[in-house]
PDB file of C-alpha atoms and ligand atoms in Angstrom:
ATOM      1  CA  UNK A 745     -17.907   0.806  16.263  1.00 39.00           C
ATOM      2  CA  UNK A 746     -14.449   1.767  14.681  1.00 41.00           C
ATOM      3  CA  UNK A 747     -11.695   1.782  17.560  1.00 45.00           C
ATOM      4  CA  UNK A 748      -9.973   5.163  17.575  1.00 44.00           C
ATOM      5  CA  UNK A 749      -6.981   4.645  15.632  1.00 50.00           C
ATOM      6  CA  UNK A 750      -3.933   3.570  18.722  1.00 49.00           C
ATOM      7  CA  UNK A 751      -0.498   4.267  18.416  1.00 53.00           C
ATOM      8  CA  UNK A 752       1.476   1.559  19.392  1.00 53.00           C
ATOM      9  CA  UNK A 753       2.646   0.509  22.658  1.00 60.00           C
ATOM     10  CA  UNK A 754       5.428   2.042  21.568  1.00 76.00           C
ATOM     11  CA  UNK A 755       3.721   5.034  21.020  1.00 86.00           C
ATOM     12  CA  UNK A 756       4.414   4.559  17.356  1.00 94.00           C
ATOM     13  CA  UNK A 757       0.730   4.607  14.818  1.00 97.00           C
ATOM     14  CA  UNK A 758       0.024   0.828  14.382  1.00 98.00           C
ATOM     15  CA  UNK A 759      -0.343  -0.110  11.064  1.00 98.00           C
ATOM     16  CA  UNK A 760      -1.911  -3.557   9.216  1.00 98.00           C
ATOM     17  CA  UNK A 761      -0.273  -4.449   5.638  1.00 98.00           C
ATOM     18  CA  UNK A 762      -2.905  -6.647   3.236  1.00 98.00           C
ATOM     19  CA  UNK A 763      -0.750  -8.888   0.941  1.00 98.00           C
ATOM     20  CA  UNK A 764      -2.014 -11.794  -1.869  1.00 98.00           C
ATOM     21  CA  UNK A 765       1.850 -12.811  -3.256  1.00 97.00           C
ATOM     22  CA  UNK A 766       5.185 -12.102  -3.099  1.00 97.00           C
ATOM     23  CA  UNK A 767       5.041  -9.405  -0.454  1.00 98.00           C
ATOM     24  CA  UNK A 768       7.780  -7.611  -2.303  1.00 98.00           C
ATOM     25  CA  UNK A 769       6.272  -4.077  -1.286  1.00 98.00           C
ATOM     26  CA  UNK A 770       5.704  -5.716   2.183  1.00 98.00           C
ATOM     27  CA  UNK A 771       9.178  -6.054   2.610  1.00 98.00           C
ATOM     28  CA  UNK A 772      10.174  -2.706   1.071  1.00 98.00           C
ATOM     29  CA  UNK A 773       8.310  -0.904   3.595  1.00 98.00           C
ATOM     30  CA  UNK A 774       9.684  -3.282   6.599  1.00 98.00           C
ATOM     31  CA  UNK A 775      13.146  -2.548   5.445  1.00 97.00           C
ATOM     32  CA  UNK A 776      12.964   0.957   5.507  1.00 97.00           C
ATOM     33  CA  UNK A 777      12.285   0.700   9.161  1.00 95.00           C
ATOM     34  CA  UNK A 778       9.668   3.550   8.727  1.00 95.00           C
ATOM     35  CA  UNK A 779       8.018   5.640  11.713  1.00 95.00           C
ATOM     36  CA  UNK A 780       5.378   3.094  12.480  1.00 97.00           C
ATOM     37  CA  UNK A 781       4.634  -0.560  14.248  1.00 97.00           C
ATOM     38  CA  UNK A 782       3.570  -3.008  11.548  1.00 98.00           C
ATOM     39  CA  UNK A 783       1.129  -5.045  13.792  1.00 98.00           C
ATOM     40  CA  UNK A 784       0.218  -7.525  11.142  1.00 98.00           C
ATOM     41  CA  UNK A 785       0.331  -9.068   7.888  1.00 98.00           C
ATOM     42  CA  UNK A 786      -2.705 -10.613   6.732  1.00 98.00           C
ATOM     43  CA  UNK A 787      -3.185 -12.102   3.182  1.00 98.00           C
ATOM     44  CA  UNK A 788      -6.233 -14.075   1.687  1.00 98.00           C
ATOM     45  CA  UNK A 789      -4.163 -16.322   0.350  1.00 98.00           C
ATOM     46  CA  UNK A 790      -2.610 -18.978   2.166  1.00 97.00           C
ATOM     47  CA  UNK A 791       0.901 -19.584   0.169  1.00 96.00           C
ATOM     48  CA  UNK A 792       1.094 -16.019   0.353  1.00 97.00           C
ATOM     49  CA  UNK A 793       4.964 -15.593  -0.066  1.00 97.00           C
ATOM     50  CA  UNK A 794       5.156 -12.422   1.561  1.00 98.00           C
ATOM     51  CA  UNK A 795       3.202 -14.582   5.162  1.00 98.00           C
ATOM     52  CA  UNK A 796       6.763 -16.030   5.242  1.00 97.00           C
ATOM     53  CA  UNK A 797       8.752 -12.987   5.434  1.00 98.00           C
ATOM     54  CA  UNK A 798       6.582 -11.650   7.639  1.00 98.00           C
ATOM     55  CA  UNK A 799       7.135 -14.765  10.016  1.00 97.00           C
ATOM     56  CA  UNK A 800      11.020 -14.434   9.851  1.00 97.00           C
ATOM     57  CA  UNK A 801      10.846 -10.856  10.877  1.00 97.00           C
ATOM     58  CA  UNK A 802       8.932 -11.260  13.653  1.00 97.00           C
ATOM     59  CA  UNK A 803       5.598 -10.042  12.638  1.00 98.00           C
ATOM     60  CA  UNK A 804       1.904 -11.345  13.210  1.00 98.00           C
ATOM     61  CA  UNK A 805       0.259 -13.333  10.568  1.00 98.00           C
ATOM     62  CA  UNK A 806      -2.973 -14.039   9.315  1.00 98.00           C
ATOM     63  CA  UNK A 807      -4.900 -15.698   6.871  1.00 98.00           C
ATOM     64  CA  UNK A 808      -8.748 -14.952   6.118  1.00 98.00           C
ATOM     65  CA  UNK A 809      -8.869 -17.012   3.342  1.00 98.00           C
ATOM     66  CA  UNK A 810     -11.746 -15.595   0.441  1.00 98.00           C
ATOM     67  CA  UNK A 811     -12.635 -18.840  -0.611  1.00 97.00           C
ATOM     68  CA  UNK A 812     -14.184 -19.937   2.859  1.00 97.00           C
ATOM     69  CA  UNK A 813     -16.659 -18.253   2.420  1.00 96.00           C
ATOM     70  CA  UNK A 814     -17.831 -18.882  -1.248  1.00 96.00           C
ATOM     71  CA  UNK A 815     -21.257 -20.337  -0.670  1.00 97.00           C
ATOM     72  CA  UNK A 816     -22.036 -17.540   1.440  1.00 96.00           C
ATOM     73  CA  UNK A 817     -25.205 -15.577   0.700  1.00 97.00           C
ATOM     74  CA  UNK A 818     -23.377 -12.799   0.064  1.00 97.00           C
ATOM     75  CA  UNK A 819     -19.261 -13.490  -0.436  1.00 97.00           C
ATOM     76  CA  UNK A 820     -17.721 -10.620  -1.065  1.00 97.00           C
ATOM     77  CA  UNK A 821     -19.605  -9.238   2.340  1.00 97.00           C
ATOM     78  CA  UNK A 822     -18.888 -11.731   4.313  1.00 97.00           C
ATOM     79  CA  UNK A 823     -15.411 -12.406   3.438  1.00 98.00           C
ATOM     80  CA  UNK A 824     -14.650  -8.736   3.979  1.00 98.00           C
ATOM     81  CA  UNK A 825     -16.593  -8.508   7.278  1.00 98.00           C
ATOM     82  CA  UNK A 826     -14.270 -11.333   8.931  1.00 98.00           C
ATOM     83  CA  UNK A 827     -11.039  -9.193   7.232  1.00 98.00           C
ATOM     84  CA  UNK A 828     -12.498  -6.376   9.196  1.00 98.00           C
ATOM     85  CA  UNK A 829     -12.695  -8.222  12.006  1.00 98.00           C
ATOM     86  CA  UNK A 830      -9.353  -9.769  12.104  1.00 98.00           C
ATOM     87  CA  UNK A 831      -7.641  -6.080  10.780  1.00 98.00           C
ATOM     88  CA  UNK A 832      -9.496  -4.223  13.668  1.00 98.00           C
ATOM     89  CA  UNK A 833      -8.508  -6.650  16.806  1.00 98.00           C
ATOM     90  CA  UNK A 834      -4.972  -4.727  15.501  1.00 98.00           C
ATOM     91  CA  UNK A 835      -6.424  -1.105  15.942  1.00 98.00           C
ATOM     92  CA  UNK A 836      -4.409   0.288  13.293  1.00 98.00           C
ATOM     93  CA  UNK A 837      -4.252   3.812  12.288  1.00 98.00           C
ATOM     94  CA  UNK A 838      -3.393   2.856   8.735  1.00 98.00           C
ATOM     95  CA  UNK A 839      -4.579  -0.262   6.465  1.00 98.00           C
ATOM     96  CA  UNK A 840      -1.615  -0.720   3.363  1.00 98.00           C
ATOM     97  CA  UNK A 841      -2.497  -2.560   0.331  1.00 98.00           C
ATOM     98  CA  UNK A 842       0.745  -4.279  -0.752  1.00 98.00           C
ATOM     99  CA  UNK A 843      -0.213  -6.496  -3.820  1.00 98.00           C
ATOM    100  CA  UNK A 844      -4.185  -7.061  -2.265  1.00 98.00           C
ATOM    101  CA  UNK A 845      -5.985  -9.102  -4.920  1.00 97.00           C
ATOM    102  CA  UNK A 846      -9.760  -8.531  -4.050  1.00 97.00           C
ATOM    103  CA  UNK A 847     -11.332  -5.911  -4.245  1.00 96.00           C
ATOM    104  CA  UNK A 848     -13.556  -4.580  -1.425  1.00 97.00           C
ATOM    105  CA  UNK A 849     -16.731  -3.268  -0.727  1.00 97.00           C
ATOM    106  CA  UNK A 850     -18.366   0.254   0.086  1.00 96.00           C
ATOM    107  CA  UNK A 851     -18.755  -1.004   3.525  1.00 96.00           C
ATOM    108  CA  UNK A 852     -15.473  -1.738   3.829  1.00 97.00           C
ATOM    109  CA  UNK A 853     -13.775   1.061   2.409  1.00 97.00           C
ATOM    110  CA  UNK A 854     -16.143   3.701   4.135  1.00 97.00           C
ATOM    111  CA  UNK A 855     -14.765   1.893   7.316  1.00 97.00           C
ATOM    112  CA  UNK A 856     -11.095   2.726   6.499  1.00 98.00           C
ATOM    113  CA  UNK A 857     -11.799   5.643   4.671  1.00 97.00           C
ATOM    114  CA  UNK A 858      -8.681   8.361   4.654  1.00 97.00           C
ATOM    115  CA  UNK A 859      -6.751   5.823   6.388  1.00 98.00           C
ATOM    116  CA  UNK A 860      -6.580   3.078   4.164  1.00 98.00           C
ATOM    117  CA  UNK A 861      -3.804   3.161   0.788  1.00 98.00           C
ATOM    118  CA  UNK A 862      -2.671   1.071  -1.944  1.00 98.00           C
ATOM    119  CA  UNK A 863      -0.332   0.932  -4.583  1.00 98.00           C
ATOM    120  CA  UNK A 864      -1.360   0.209  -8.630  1.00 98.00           C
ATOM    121  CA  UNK A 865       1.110  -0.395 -11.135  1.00 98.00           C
ATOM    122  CA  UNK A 866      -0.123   2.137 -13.327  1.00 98.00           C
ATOM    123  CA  UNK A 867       0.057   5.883 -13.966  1.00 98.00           C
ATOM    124  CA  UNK A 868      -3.840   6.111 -12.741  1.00 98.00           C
ATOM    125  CA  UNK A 869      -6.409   7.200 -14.021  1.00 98.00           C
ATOM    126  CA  UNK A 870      -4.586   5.296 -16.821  1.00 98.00           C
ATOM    127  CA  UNK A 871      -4.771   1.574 -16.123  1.00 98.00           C
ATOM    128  CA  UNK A 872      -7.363   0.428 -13.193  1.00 97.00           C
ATOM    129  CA  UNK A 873      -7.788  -2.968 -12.537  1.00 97.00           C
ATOM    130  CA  UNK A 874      -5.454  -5.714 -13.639  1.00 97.00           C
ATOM    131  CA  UNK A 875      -3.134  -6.405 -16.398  1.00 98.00           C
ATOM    132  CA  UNK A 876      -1.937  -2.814 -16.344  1.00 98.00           C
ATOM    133  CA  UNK A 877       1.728  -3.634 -18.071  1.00 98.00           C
ATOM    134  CA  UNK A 878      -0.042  -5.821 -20.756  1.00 98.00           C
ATOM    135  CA  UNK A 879      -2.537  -3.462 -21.431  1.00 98.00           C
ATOM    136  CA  UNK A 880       0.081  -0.374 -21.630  1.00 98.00           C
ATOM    137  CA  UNK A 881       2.431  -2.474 -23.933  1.00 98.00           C
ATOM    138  CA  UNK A 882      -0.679  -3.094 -25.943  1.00 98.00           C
ATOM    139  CA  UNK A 883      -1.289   0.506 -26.300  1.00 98.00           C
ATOM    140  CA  UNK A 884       2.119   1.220 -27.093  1.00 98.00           C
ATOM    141  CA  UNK A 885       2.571   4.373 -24.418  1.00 98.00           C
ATOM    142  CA  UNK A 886       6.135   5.693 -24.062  1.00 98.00           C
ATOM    143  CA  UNK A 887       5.578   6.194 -20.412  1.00 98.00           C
ATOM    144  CA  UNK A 888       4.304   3.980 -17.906  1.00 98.00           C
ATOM    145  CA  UNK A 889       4.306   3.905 -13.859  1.00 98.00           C
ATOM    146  CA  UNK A 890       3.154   3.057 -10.211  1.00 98.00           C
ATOM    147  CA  UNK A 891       0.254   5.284  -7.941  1.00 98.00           C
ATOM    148  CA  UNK A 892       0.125   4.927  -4.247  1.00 98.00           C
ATOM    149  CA  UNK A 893      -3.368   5.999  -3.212  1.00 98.00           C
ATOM    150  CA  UNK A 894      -5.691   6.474  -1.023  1.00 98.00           C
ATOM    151  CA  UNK A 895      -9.188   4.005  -1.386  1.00 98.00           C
ATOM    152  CA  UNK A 896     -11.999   4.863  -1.755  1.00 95.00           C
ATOM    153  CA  UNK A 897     -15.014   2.422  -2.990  1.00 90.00           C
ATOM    154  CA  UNK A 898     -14.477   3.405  -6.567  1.00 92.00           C
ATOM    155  CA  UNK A 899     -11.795   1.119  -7.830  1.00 92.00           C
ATOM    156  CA  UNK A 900      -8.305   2.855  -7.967  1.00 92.00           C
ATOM    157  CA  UNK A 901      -9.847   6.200  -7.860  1.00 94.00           C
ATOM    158  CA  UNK A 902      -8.987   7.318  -4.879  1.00 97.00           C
ATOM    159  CA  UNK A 903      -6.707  10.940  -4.083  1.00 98.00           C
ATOM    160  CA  UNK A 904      -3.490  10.247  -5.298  1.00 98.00           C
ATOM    161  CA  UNK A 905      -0.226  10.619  -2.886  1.00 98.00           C
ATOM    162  CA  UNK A 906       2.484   9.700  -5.385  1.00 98.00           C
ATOM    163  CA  UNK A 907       3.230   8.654  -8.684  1.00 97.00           C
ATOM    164  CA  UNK A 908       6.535   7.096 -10.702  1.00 98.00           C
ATOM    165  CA  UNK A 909       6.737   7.059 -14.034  1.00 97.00           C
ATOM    166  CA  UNK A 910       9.338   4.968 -16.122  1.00 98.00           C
ATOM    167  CA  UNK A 911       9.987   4.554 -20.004  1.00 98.00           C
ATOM    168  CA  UNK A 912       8.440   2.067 -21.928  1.00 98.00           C
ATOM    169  CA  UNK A 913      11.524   0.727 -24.541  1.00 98.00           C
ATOM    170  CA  UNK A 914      11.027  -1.048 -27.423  1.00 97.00           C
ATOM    171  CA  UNK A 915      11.719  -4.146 -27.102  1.00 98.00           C
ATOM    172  CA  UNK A 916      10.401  -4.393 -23.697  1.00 98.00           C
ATOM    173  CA  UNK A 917       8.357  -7.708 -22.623  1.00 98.00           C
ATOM    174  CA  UNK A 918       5.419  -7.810 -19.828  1.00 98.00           C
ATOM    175  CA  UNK A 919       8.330  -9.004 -17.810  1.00 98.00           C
ATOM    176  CA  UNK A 920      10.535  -6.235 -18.360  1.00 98.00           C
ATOM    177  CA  UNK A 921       8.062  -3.319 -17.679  1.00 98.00           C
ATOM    178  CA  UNK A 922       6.666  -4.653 -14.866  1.00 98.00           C
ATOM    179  CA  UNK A 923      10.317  -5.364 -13.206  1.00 98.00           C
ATOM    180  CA  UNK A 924      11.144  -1.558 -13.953  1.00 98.00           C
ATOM    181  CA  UNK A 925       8.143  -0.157 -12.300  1.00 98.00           C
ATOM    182  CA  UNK A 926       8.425  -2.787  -9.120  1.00 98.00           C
ATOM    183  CA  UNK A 927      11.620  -1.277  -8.936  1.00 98.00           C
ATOM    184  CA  UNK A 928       9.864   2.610  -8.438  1.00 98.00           C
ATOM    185  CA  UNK A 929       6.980   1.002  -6.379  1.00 98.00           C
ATOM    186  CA  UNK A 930       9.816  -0.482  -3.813  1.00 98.00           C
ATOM    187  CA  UNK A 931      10.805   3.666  -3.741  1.00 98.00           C
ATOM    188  CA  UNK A 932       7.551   5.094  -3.672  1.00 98.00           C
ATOM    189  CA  UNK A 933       5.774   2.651  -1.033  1.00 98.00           C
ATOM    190  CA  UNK A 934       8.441   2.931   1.848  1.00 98.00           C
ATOM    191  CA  UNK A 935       7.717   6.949   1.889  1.00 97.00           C
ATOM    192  CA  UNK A 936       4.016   7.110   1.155  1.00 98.00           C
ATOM    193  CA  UNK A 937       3.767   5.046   4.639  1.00 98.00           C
ATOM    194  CA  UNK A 938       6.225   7.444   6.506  1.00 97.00           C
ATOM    195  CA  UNK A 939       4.789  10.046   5.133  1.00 97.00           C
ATOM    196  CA  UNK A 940       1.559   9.157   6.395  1.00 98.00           C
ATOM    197  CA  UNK A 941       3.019   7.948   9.661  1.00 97.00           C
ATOM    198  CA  UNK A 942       4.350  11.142  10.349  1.00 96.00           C
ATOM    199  CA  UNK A 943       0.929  12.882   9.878  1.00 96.00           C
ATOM    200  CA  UNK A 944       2.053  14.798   6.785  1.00 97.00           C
ATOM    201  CA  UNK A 945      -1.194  13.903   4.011  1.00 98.00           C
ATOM    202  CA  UNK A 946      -4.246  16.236   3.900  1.00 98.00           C
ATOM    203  CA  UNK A 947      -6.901  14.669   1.528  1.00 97.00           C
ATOM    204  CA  UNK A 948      -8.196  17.966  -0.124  1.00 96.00           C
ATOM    205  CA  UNK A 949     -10.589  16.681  -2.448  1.00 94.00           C
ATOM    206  CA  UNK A 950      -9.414  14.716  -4.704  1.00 95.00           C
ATOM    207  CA  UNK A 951      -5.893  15.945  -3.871  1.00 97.00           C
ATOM    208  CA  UNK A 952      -3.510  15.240  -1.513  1.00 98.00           C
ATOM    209  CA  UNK A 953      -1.274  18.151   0.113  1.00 97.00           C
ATOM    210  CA  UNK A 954       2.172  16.537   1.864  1.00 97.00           C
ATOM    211  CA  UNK A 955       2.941  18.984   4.476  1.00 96.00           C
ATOM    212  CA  UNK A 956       6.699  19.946   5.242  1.00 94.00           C
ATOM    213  CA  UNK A 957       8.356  17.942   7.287  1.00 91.00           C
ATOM    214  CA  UNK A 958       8.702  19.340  11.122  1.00 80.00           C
ATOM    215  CA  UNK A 959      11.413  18.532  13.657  1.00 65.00           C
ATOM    216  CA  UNK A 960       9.519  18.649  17.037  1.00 60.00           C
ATOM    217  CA  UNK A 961      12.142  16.552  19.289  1.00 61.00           C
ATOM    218  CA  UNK A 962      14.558  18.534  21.015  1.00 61.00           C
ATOM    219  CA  UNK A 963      17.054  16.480  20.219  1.00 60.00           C
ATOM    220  CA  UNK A 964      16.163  16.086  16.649  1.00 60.00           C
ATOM    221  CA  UNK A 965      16.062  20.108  16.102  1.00 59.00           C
ATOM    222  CA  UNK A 966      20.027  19.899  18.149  1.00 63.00           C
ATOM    223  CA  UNK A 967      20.495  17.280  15.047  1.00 63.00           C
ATOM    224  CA  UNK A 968      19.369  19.718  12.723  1.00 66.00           C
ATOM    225  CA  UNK A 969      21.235  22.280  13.981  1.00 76.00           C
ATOM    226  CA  UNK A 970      24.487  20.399  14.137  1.00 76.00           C
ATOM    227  CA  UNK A 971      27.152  20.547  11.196  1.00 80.00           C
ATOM    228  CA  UNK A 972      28.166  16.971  10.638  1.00 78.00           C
ATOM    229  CA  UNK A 973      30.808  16.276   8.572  1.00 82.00           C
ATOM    230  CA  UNK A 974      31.056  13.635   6.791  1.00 81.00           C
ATOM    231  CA  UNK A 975      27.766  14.204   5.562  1.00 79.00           C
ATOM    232  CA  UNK A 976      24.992  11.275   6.601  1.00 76.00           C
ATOM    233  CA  UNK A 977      24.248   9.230   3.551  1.00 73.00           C
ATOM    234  CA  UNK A 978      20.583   8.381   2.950  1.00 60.00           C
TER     235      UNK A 978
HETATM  236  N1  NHR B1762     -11.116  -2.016  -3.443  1.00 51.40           N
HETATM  237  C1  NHR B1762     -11.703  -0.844  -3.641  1.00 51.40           C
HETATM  238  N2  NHR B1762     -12.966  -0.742  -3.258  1.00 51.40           N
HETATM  239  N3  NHR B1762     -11.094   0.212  -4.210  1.00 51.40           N
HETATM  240  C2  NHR B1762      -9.832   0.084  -4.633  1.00 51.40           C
HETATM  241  O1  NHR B1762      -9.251   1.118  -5.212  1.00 51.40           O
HETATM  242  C3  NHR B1762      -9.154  -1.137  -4.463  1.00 51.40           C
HETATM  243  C4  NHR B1762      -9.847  -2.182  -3.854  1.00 51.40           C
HETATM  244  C5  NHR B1762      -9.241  -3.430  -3.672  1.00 51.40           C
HETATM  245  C6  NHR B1762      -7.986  -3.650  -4.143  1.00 51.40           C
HETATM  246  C7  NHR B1762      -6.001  -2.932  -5.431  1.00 51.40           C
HETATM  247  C8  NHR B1762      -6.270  -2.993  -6.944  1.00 51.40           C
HETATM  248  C9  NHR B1762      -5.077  -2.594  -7.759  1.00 51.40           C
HETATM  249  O2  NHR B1762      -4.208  -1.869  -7.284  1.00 51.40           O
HETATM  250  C10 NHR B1762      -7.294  -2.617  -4.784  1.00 51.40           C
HETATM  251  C11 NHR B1762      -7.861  -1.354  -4.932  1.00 51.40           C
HETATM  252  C12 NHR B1762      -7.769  -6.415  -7.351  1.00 51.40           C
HETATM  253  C13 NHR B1762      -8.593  -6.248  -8.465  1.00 51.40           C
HETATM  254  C14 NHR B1762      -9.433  -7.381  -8.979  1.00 51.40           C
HETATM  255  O3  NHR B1762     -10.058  -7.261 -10.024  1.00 51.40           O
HETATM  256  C15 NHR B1762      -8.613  -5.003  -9.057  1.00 51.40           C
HETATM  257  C16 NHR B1762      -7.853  -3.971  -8.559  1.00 51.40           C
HETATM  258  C17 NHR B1762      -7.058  -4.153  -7.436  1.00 51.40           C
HETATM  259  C18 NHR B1762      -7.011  -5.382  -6.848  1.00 51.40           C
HETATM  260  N4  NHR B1762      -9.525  -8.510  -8.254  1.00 51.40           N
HETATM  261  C19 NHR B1762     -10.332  -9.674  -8.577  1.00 51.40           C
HETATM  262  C20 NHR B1762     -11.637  -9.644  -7.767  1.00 51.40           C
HETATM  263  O4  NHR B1762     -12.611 -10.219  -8.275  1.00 51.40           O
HETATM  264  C21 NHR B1762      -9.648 -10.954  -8.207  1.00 51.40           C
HETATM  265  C22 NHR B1762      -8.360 -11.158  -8.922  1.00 51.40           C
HETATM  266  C23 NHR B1762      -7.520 -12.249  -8.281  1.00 51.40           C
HETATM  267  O5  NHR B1762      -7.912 -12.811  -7.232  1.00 51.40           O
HETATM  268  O6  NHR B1762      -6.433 -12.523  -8.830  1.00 51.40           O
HETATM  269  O7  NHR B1762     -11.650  -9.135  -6.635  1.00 51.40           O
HETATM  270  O8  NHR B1762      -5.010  -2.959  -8.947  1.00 51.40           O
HETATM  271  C1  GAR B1763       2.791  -4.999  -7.321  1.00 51.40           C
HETATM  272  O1  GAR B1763       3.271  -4.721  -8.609  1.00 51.40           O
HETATM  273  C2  GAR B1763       1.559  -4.183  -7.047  1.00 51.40           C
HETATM  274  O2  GAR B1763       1.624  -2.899  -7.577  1.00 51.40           O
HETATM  275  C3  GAR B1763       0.523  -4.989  -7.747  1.00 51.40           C
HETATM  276  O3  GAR B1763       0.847  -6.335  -7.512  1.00 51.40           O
HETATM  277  C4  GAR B1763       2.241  -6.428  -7.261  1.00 51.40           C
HETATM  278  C5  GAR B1763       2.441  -7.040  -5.905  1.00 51.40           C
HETATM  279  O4  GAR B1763       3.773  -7.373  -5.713  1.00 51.40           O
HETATM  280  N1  GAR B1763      -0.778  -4.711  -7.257  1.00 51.40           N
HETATM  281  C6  GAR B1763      -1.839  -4.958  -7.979  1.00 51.40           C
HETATM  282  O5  GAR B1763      -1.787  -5.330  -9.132  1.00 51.40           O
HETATM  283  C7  GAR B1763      -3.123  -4.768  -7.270  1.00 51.40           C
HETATM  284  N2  GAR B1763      -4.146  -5.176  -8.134  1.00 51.40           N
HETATM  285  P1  GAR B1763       4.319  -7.733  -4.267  1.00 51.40           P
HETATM  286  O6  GAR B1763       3.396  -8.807  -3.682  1.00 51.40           O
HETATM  287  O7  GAR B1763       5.686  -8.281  -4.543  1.00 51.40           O
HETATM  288  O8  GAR B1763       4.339  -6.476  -3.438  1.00 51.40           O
END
């Protein structure tokens, strides 16, 4: 049975963050402070970078490593059945893919489905799967991007939430590209997840609807009311 998705003891939603690397994303989304309680980072690789940040700020850690369970009968199921395991002892109300390398099964996703996102380094449909910045420079597009989106079992298919797109120059290198559209992704990821936090995405097919923002708080709405001069940055 799927636990009903918790807030936080804080009364904040909980949410679990899947990493492989670097953990750049990871740590774009923990420095925005955004209206949620990361519970956990788990990654499947053990030298995950992003397992150290984590650490240093406090945060849970895990490792389900994939390649424990390689002589299973069936891998891929049983690798993502223990991931399940160790995401749900969290009860999150959202599952982020920040830079998750493996890609999951029906199972899975139908588990976590409408609360479970990810981010691509493409302008999707253009560009599933890997390689995306060698394949676009091989194609010789002008324009090029990052899609956070919602899973579903068909890879990167799922209802988009948000999309950057950046230039493609001339003399640009794999490198290059794919430092220009981090750059976006480190924008786009912070607000997909507060978005989402704040209850504000309605899957409508295969779109997504972000509903206005509402002050609810009395003393947010006195904030809103209030003239404040200098004006707030950010
Ligand atoms: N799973 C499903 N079912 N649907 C999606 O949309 C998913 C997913 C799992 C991961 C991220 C995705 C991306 O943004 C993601 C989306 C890994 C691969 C891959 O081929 C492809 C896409 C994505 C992530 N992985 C290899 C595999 O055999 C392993 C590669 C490696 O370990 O380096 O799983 O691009
Ligand atoms: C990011 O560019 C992300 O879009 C991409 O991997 C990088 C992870 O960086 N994701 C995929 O390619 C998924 N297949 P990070 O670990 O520094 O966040």
């Amino acid at each position: 049975m799927t636990p009903p998705a918790a807030g936080g003891t804080d009364g904040l939603p909980s949410v679990v963050v899947l990493i492989s690397g670097r953990g750049s994303n990871l740590r774009a989304i923990v420095e925005s402070a955004p209206p949620c309680r990361i519970a956990a980072v788990i990654s499947n690789r053990p030298g995950a970078g992003g397992l150290a940040f984590a650490r240093e700020h406090g945060i849970a850690t895990e490792v389900v490593d994939h390649t424990a369970w390689a002589d299973a009968a069936d891998p891929r199921a049983a690798f993502d059945a223990a991931l399940m395991q160790a995401i749900d002892r969290h009860r999150p109300a959202l599952l982020v893919l920040a830079g998750f390398m493996r890609i999951l099964t029906p199972g899975f996703v139908d588990h976590y489905v409408g609360r479970m996102i990810n981010i691509h380094p493409s302008l999707l449909p253009s560009y599933p799967g890997l390689h995306t910045h060698r394949r676009a420079l091989e194609d010789g597009v002008r324009l090029h991007g990052c899609t956070v989106h919602f899973v579903t079992s068909t890879l990167d298919s799922g209802p988009i939430i948000v999309q950057a797109a950046v230039p493609v120059h001339p003399d640009d290198t794999e490198d290059t590209l794919s430092a220009r559209v981090l750059e976006q992704e480190h924008r786009l990821y912070p607000r997909a997840v507060s978005w989402f936090a704040q209850g504000r995405l309605r899957i409508d097919g295969n779109r997504v609807r972000l509903l206005p923002a509402t002050t609810h708080a009395p003393a947010e709405q006195a904030r809103a009311a209030a003239l404040v001069v200098p004006a707030l940055d950010g």
